[in-house]
Structure formats: C-alpha cells, structure tokens
XYZ file of C-alpha atoms in Angstrom:
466
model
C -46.725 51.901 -51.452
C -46.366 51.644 -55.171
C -44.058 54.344 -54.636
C -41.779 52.826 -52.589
C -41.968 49.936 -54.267
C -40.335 51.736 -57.369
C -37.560 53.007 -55.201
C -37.479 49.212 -53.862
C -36.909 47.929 -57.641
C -34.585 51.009 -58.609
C -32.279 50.032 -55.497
C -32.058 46.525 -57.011
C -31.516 46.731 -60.055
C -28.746 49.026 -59.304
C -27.465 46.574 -57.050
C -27.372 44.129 -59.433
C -25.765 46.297 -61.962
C -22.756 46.695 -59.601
C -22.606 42.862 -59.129
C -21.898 42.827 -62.811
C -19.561 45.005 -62.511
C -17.468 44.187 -60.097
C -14.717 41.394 -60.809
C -15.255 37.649 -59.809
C -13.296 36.482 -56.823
C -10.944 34.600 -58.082
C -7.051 34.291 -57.178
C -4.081 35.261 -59.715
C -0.534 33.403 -59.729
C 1.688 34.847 -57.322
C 4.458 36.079 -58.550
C 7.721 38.422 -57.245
C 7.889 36.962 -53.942
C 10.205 38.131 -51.028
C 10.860 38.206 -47.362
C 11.440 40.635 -44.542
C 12.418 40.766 -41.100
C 9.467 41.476 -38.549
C 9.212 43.562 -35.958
C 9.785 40.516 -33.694
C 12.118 38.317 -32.639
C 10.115 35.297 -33.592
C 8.417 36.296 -37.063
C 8.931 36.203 -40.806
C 6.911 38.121 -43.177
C 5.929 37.254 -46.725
C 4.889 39.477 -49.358
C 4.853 38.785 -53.055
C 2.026 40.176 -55.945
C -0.179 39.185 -58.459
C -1.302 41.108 -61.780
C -4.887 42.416 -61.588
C -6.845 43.556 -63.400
C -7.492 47.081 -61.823
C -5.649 49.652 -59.875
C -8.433 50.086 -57.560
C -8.711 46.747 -55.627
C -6.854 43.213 -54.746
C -9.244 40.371 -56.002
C -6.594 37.833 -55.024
C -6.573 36.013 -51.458
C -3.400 36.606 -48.981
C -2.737 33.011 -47.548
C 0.550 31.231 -46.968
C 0.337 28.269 -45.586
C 3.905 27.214 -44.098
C 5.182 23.944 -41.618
C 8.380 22.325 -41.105
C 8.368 19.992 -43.965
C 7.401 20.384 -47.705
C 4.777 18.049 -47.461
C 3.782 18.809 -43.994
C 2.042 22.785 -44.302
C 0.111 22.396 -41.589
C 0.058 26.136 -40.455
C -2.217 28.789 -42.251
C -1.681 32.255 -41.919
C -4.123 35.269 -43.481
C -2.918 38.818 -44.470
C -3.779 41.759 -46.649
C -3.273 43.285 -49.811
C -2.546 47.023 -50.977
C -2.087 48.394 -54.434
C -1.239 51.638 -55.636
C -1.763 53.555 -59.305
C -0.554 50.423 -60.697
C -2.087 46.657 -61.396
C 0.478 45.131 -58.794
C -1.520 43.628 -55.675
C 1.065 43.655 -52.971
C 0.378 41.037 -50.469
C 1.764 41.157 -46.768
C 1.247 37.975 -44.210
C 3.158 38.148 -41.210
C 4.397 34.555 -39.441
C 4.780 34.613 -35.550
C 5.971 32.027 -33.099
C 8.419 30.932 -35.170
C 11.190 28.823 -33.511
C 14.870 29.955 -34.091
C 17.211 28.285 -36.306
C 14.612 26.367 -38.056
C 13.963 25.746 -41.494
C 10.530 26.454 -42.395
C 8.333 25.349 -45.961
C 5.666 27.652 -47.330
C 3.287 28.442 -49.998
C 1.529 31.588 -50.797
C -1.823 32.555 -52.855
C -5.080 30.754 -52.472
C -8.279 30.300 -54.735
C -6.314 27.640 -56.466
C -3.377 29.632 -56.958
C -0.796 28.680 -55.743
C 3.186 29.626 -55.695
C 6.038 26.383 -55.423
C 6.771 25.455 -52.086
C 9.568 27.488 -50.916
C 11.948 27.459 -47.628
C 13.440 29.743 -45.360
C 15.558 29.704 -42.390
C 14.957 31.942 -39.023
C 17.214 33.792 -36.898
C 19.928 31.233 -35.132
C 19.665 32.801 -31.694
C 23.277 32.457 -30.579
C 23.474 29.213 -31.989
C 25.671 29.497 -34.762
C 27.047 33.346 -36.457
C 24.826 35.570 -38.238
C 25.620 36.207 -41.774
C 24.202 39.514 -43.399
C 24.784 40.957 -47.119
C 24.696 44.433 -47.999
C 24.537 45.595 -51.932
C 23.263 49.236 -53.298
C 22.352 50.123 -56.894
C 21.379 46.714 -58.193
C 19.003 47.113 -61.340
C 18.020 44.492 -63.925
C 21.202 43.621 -65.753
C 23.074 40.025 -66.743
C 25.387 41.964 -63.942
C 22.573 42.241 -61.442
C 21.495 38.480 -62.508
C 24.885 37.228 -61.470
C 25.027 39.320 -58.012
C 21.866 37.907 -56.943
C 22.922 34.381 -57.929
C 25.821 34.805 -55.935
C 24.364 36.128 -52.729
C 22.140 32.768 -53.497
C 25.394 30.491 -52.990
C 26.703 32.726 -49.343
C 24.630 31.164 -47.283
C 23.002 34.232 -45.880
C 20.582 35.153 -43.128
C 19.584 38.457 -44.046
C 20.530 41.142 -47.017
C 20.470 44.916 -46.734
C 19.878 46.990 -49.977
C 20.894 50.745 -49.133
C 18.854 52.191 -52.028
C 18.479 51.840 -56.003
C 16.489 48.868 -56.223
C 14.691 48.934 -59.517
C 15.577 52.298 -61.428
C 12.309 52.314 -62.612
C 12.324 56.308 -62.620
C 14.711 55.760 -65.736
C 13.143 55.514 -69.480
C 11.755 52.051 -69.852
C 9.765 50.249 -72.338
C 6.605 52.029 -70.970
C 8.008 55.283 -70.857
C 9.369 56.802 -67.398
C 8.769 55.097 -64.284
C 7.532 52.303 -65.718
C 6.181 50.507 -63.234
C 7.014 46.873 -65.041
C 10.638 47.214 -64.213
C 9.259 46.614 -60.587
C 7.926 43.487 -61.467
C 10.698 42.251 -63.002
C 13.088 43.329 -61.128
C 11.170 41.554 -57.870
C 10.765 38.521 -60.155
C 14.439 38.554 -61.082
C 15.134 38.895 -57.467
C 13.211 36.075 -56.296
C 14.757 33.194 -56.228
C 17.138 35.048 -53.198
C 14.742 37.408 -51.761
C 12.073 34.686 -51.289
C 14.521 32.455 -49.031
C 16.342 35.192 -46.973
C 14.479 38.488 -46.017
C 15.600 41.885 -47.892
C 15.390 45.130 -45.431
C 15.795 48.279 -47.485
C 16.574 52.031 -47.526
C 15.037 54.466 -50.428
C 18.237 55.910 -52.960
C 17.164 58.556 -55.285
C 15.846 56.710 -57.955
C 13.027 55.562 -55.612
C 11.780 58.902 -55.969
C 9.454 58.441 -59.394
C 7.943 60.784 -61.526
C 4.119 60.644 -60.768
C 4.785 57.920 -58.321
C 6.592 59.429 -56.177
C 8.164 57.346 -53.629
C 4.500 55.442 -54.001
C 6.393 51.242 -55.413
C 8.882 51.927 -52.797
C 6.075 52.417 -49.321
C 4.083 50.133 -51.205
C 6.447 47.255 -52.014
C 7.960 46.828 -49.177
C 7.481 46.188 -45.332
C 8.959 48.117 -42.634
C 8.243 47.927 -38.972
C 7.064 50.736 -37.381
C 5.108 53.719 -38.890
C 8.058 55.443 -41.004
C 8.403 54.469 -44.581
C 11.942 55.820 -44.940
C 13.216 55.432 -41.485
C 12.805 52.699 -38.985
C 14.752 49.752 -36.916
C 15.014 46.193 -36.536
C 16.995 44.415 -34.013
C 18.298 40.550 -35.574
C 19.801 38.599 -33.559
C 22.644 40.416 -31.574
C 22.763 43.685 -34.494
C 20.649 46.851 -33.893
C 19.961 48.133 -37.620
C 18.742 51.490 -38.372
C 17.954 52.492 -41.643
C 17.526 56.107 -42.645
C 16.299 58.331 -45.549
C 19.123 60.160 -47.279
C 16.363 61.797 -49.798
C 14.408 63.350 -47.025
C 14.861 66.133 -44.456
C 17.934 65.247 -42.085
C 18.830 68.344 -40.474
C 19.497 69.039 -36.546
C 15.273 69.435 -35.621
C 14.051 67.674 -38.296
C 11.671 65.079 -37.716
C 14.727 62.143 -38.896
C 17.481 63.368 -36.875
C 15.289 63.887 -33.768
C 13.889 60.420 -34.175
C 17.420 59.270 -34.885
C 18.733 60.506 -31.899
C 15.794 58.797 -29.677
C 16.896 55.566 -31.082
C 19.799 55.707 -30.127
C 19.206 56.461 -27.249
C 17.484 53.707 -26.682
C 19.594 51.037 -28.026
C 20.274 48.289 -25.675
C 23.658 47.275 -26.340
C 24.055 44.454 -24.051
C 21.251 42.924 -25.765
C 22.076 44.172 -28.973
C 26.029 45.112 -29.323
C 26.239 45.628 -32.974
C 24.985 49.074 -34.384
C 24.820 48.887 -37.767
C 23.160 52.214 -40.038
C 22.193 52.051 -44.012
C 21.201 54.228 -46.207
C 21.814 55.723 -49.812
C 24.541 58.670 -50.111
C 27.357 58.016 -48.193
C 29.007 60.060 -46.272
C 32.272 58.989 -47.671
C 33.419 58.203 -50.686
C 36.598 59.582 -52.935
C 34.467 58.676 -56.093
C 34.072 61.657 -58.075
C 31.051 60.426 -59.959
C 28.782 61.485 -56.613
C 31.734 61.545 -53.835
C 30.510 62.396 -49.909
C 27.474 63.709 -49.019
C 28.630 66.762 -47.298
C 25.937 67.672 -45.773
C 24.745 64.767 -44.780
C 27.856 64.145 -43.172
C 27.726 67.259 -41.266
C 23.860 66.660 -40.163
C 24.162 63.242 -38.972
C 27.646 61.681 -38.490
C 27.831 63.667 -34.855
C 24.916 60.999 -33.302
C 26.883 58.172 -35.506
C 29.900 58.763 -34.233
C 28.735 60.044 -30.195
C 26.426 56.738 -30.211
C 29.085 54.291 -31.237
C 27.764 52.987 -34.356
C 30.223 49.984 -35.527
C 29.359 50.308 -39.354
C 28.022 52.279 -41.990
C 26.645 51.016 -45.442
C 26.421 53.681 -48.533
C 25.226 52.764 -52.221
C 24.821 55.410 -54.857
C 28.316 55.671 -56.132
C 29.268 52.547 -58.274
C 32.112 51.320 -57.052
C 33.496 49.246 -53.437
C 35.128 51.739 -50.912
C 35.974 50.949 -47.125
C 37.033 53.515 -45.057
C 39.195 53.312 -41.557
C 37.715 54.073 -38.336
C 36.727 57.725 -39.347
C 35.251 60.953 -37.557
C 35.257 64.246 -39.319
C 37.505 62.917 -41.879
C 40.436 62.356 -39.322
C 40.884 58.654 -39.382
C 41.390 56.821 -35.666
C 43.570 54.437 -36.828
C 45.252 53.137 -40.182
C 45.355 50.224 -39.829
C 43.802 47.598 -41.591
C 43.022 44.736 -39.084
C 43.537 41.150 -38.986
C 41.663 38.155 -37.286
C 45.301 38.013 -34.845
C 44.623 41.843 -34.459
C 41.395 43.229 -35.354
C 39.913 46.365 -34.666
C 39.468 46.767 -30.657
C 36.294 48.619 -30.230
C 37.695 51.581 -32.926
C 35.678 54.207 -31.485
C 34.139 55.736 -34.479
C 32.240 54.091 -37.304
C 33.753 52.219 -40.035
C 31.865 53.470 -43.388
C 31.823 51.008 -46.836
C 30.173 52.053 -50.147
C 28.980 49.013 -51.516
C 27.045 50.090 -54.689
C 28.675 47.255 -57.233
C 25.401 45.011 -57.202
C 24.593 45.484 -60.781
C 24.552 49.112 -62.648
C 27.176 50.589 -64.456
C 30.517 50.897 -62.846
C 31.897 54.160 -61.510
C 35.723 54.055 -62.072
C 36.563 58.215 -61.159
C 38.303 57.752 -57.968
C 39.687 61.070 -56.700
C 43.976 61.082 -56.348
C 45.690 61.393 -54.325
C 43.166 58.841 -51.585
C 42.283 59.957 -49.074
C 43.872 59.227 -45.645
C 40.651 57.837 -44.267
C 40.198 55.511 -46.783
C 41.440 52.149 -46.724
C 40.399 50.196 -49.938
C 38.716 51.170 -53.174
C 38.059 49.050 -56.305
C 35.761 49.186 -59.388
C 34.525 45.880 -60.115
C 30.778 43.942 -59.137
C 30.458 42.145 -56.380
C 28.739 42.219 -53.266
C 29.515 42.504 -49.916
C 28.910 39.677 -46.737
C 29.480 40.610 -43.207
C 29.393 37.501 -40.290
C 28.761 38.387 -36.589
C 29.813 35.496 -34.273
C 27.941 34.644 -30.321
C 32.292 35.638 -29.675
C 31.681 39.020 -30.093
C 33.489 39.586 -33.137
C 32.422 41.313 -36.817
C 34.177 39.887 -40.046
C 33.657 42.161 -42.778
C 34.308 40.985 -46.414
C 34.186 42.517 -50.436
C 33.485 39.610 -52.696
C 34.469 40.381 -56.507
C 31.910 38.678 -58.536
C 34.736 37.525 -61.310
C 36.338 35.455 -59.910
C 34.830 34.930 -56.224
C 37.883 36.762 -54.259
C 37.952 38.491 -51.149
C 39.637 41.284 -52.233
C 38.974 43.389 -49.192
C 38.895 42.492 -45.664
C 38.147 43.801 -41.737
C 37.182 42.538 -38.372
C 36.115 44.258 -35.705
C 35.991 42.528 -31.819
C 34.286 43.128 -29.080
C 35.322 40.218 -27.518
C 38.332 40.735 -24.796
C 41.814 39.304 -25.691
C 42.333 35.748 -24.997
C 45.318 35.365 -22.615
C 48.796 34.170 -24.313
C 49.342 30.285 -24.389
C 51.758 30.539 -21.709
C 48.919 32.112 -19.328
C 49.888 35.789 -19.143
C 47.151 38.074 -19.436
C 48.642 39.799 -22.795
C 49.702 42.746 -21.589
C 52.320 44.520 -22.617
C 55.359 45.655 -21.235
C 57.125 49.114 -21.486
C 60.852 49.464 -21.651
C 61.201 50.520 -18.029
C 59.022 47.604 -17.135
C 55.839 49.244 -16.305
C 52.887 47.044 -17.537
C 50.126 48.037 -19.982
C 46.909 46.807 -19.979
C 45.865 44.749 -23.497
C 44.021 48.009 -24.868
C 46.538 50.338 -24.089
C 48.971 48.213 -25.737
C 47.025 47.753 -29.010
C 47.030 51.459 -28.924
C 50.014 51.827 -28.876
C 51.056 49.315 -31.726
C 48.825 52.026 -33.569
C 50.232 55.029 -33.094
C 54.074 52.968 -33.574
C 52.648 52.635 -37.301
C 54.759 54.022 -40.305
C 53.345 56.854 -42.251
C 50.531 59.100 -41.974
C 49.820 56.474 -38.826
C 51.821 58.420 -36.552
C 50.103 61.820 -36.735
C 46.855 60.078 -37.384
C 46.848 58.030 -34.263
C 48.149 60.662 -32.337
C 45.433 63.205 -33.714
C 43.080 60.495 -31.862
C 43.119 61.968 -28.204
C 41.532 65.406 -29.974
C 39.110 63.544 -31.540
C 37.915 61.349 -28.150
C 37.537 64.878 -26.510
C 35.208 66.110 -29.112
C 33.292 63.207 -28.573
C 32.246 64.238 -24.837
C 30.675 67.736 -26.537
C-alpha cells in the first residue's frame, strides 16, 4: 500500500505540474475577421483569429453572437479553432437558418473579448440582382488599400479572389514566408471581407516555403473536403473553383472531379456557371501569358459544359476575351444591353489581376483576335446577375472610378418589338428568321476578322458534340 501510495503522489504531482504549465483560459482580441459563403443556402460563416501564445493550441473561445439589430444579439452560435506552425488561432462558426435578404449584426470572441459589432447582408433570393466582385493578386500595398476600399463602396454580395492573396512566400520583415504578412493582410482586408464573404482559389504564391500551402487550408473555409477545389451554388450562379498549382490532367483526381460537377450542375436551378482560378488560360500578357497546358487539360469540359465565365489572376493587368474555344473566337462582337451576348456558346474568359501588386504592362502585338479589351491600370472588377436572366459584366479603373470595359450576357428571351411582332427577322426573299438566327446573323454581317470568325463558328459547334 505504501507503494502505491507513492505512485498515487507521483501521478499528482505530475498532474499538477502540467496544470502549471498549461496556459490559463482566457480569450485574446479578435482580430482579421472575414466571411464566407456556406455550403447552404441559408448560412454565413465567420472566421477571424487571435494571437496566441503557442503554435500548439487555441486558448481563445469561438462564439459569435449575431441578431437582427445591433443592440438586439440575441442568437449565440459556438465553433472551433485550428492553428498551424504559426501563433494565428483561426476560428470558424458557421450561422444557419438565416433568412434571405436580411441584414444581420454580430460579434465574435468571448471570455471578455470581444470584436465591434459588425453587419452583413444574406443572399437576396430573387428579390433584387446579385452583385459579385472578382480581383486576383491583391497584396498589402496603398494600391491594395484603395482596391479594397473601393469594393467597400460597390455594394457587393459576394467577392471572388482567384489566387495571390497575401504574397507572404516573398521576403518579408521576418524573412520568407513570413507568416505576419497574413495577419496583416487579413487585417487590412477587414473592413470588406468582414461584411461580404470572400471565396478563394490558391495562385502560386500560396505555395510557401516550409508552409506549404499550410495559411492558405488553414485560413480559409471551403465547403466540401477539397482544399483547392470545391463548389458553391449563390443564389442563381453555380461557382467552381479549381487549383491551377495542382495536378489537372485528363485522370487526375481535379479533372475527374471536375467533370462530375458538371455533370451535375442543375442549371434550371442554377443557370450561371461561373469557374475561378489562378493562371488563365488566356491572356496576351507576356509577363506570364496563357497557361497552355492548362488550357489544353481543362478548357474541353469548360467549353462542352457551357460555362458562361472564366476569372484568371496572376498576370497584372485587366484582359477580357470574346466568346472563345481553342483560341477561335465565336463572335467579335462586343455586346450591348440593346444586344448582348445570346447564350455565346463558349466561355467568356477575363484576367482580372489589377487588385493591388505591381502592374504588368507587356501586352503581346499584334492582339489577339480573341481578345476584346486589355488595359494596365488597378481596379477591380463587379459582375451583377439579375432574377431577368441577364449577366452585366464590368472593369472598374480605380483612378478615376470608370467603366472602362463592358459585357452582358442574356439568357433571358428577346422581348417582342413595341409594335407586337415577335422580333424576328426577315430575309430579303421574305422568309422569316427566328430572333436567334437573326442575331446570328448580324454576327457573321460584322466587318473584319468578324466574317471568317463567325463563320469559323459552325466547325467549332461540331467539335463540341465530340
């Protein structure tokens, strides 16, 4: 007995040793809050972090508490948080049962810690249009400061970042991939990212030395079980975002899961297709230019799937591209809200990496025939989806706030003619064509390269039933 009751004290005192050790429970300030879209049609989650002070555990609670005033946070919700090789706590609580086109109020922390009381709206439901941005290779900069500010002002319902968030992989105070350029870049980003929820795709410099892609998988919420590939359905657009810095060849584990989800996209519930991700598969900017391969791998299922529209970073610079397959463009022209884009029939691609790092000005001459616009300036881009059934696609220079580049895309069919004809068109002989035909046909009557373009289109349609 006196034996065991040795062991008994030894076992204790140990115990108690570890007590000592081990850090008091007490909360940190949040800090570096943002917002993504969940899984569901009827959530919101919140993640932000706090500075511990290990690498090994969280220490501070994961509580928002949220209602539909400021003063009125009546709701309490409970998550988790995860760290990696760094003293970041990243803290994920996911809101459900959310009602649509509502402005909701919440807090996060706990333990006495508490953020401000911040507000966000949800998804409008066919109540009003959607508004989405889309920026690449944004950075801490007084450029990236006045992006974000910007995007603050448009009103916006969601923002998708096709890789180069932080650049943290580049030489920073701490060295390389110092990991406090991801805190400050999240803090910079807060003030927009903690009112409308960011959905992201990884760009090369996610890929760290000794981290890995470890701040991206960490930092970030995705929905499903992929890191660098996954979809989210908002409102009536089906997004997909994919992994241009992992394996995307025909069998690989991407572009077989790629194809299933397409596949499986409902587009009566969901009409929109829109894809993101880092190196695009066109751009005339010789700094990086297209992603050949890439191209090659992928744009078959793009194009055979009917995606409407494609979102690059990783060169510098804005570039829109015409309906395009196989670098024969569908049509040249540029569309109008009188005469947009019918249902194009291949995607339309934009390079939108002018969020906040240096500017790429090395645009290849002649242009290309499939592209439409190019310029080298920041600025961001906004894209509005209406319950109509039309897309309205827009470049906004941050300068001087123009629109200097400009699409839309319906799939809405054309309203009859005020007299009450059914806008067809009619030949010279008098034989009628239907309203598609006829817009068709005002595209291959277009001067210049339109002609052989439009008429190359046929070839390209047949291709399509491979």
């Amino acid at each position: 007995h006196q034996a065991d009751s040795c062991v008994m004290r030894g076992w204790l005192l140990m115990a108690a040793m570890l007590l000592c050790l081990a850090p008091a429970a007490t909360g940190e300030p949040p800090e570096q809050l943002h917002l993504a879209a969940s899984g569901s049609g009827d959530g919101m989650v919140v993640q932000w972090g706090t500075a511990e002070d290990t690498t090994l555990f969280c220490t501070s609670p994961s509580n928002v508490e949220y209602g539909p005033e400021p003063d009125s946070l009546n709701q309490t919700a409970v998550g988790s948080g995860e760290m990696y090789d760094w003293t970041t706590c990243v803290h994920t609580v996911e809101l459900t049962g959310l009602a649509p086109n509502s402005t909701y109020h919440y807090r996060v922390g706990g333990d006495g810690e508490w953020s401000d009381v911040i507000s966000f709206m949800t998804t409008p439901q066919g109540s009003r249009p959607v508004r989405v941005g889309a920026i690449a290779d944004h950075g801490i900069s007084s450029d990236a400061e006045v992006t974000t500010q910007k995007m603050r002002e448009a009103s916006l319902d969601l923002v998708i970042h096709a890789g180069d968030i932080s650049y943290a992989n580049d030489v920073g105070a701490g060295g390389v991939a110092d990991q406090t350029i991801w805190d400050d870049y999240q803090n910079q980003i807060q003030p927009l990212a903690a009112t409308v929820p960011h959905m992201y795709a990884p760009g090369n410099h996610e890929e760290e030395a000794y981290y890995d892609f470890d701040a991206y998988e960490t930092r970030f919420y995705v929905p499903g079980s992929n890191p660098f590939w996954y979809s989210f359905s908002f409102e009536s657009i089906y997004f997909i975002s994919l992994s241009s810095e992992h394996d995307y060849e025909p069998g690989s584990q991407q572009y077989n899961w790629l194809e299933g989800e397409l596949q499986g996209v409902d587009r009566q519930a969901t009409p929109w297709l829109v894809v993101f991700a880092h190196r695009p598969m066109y751009s005339s900017n010789s700094a990086h230019g297209s992603e050949v391969e890439f191209r090659d791998a992928m744009e078959g299922l793009l194009y055979d799937y009917g995606v409407d529209l494609a979102v690059w970073g990783h060169d510098h610079s804005y570039e829109r591209t015409y309906p395009v397959f196989q670098e024969e463009p569908l049509s040249n022209s540029t569309s109008s809200a009188e005469e947009p884009y019918r249902n194009p029939g291949a995607p339309i691609h934009v390079v939108a990496g002018t969020a906040g790092r240096s500017i790429y000005d090395e645009f290849d001459e002649p242009q290309p025939a499939w592209s439409a616009y190019r310029e080298a300036v920041y600025g961001y881009t906004v894209f509005e989806v209406t319950p109509q059934g039309e897309l309205h696609f827009s470049f906004i220079r941050n300068s001087d706030n123009a629109v200097t580049d400009q699409f839309w895309i319906s799939k809405a069919e054309p309203s009859p003619e005020p007299d009450g004809s059914d806008n067809n068109a009619t030949t010279p002989d008098g034989n009628v064509i239907d309203s598609e035909s006829a817009w068709q046909q005002k595209l291959e009557e277009l001067p210049g390269p339109g002609l052989p373009i439009a008429l190359g289109a046929m070839a390209i349609a047949a291709r399509r039933r491979r």
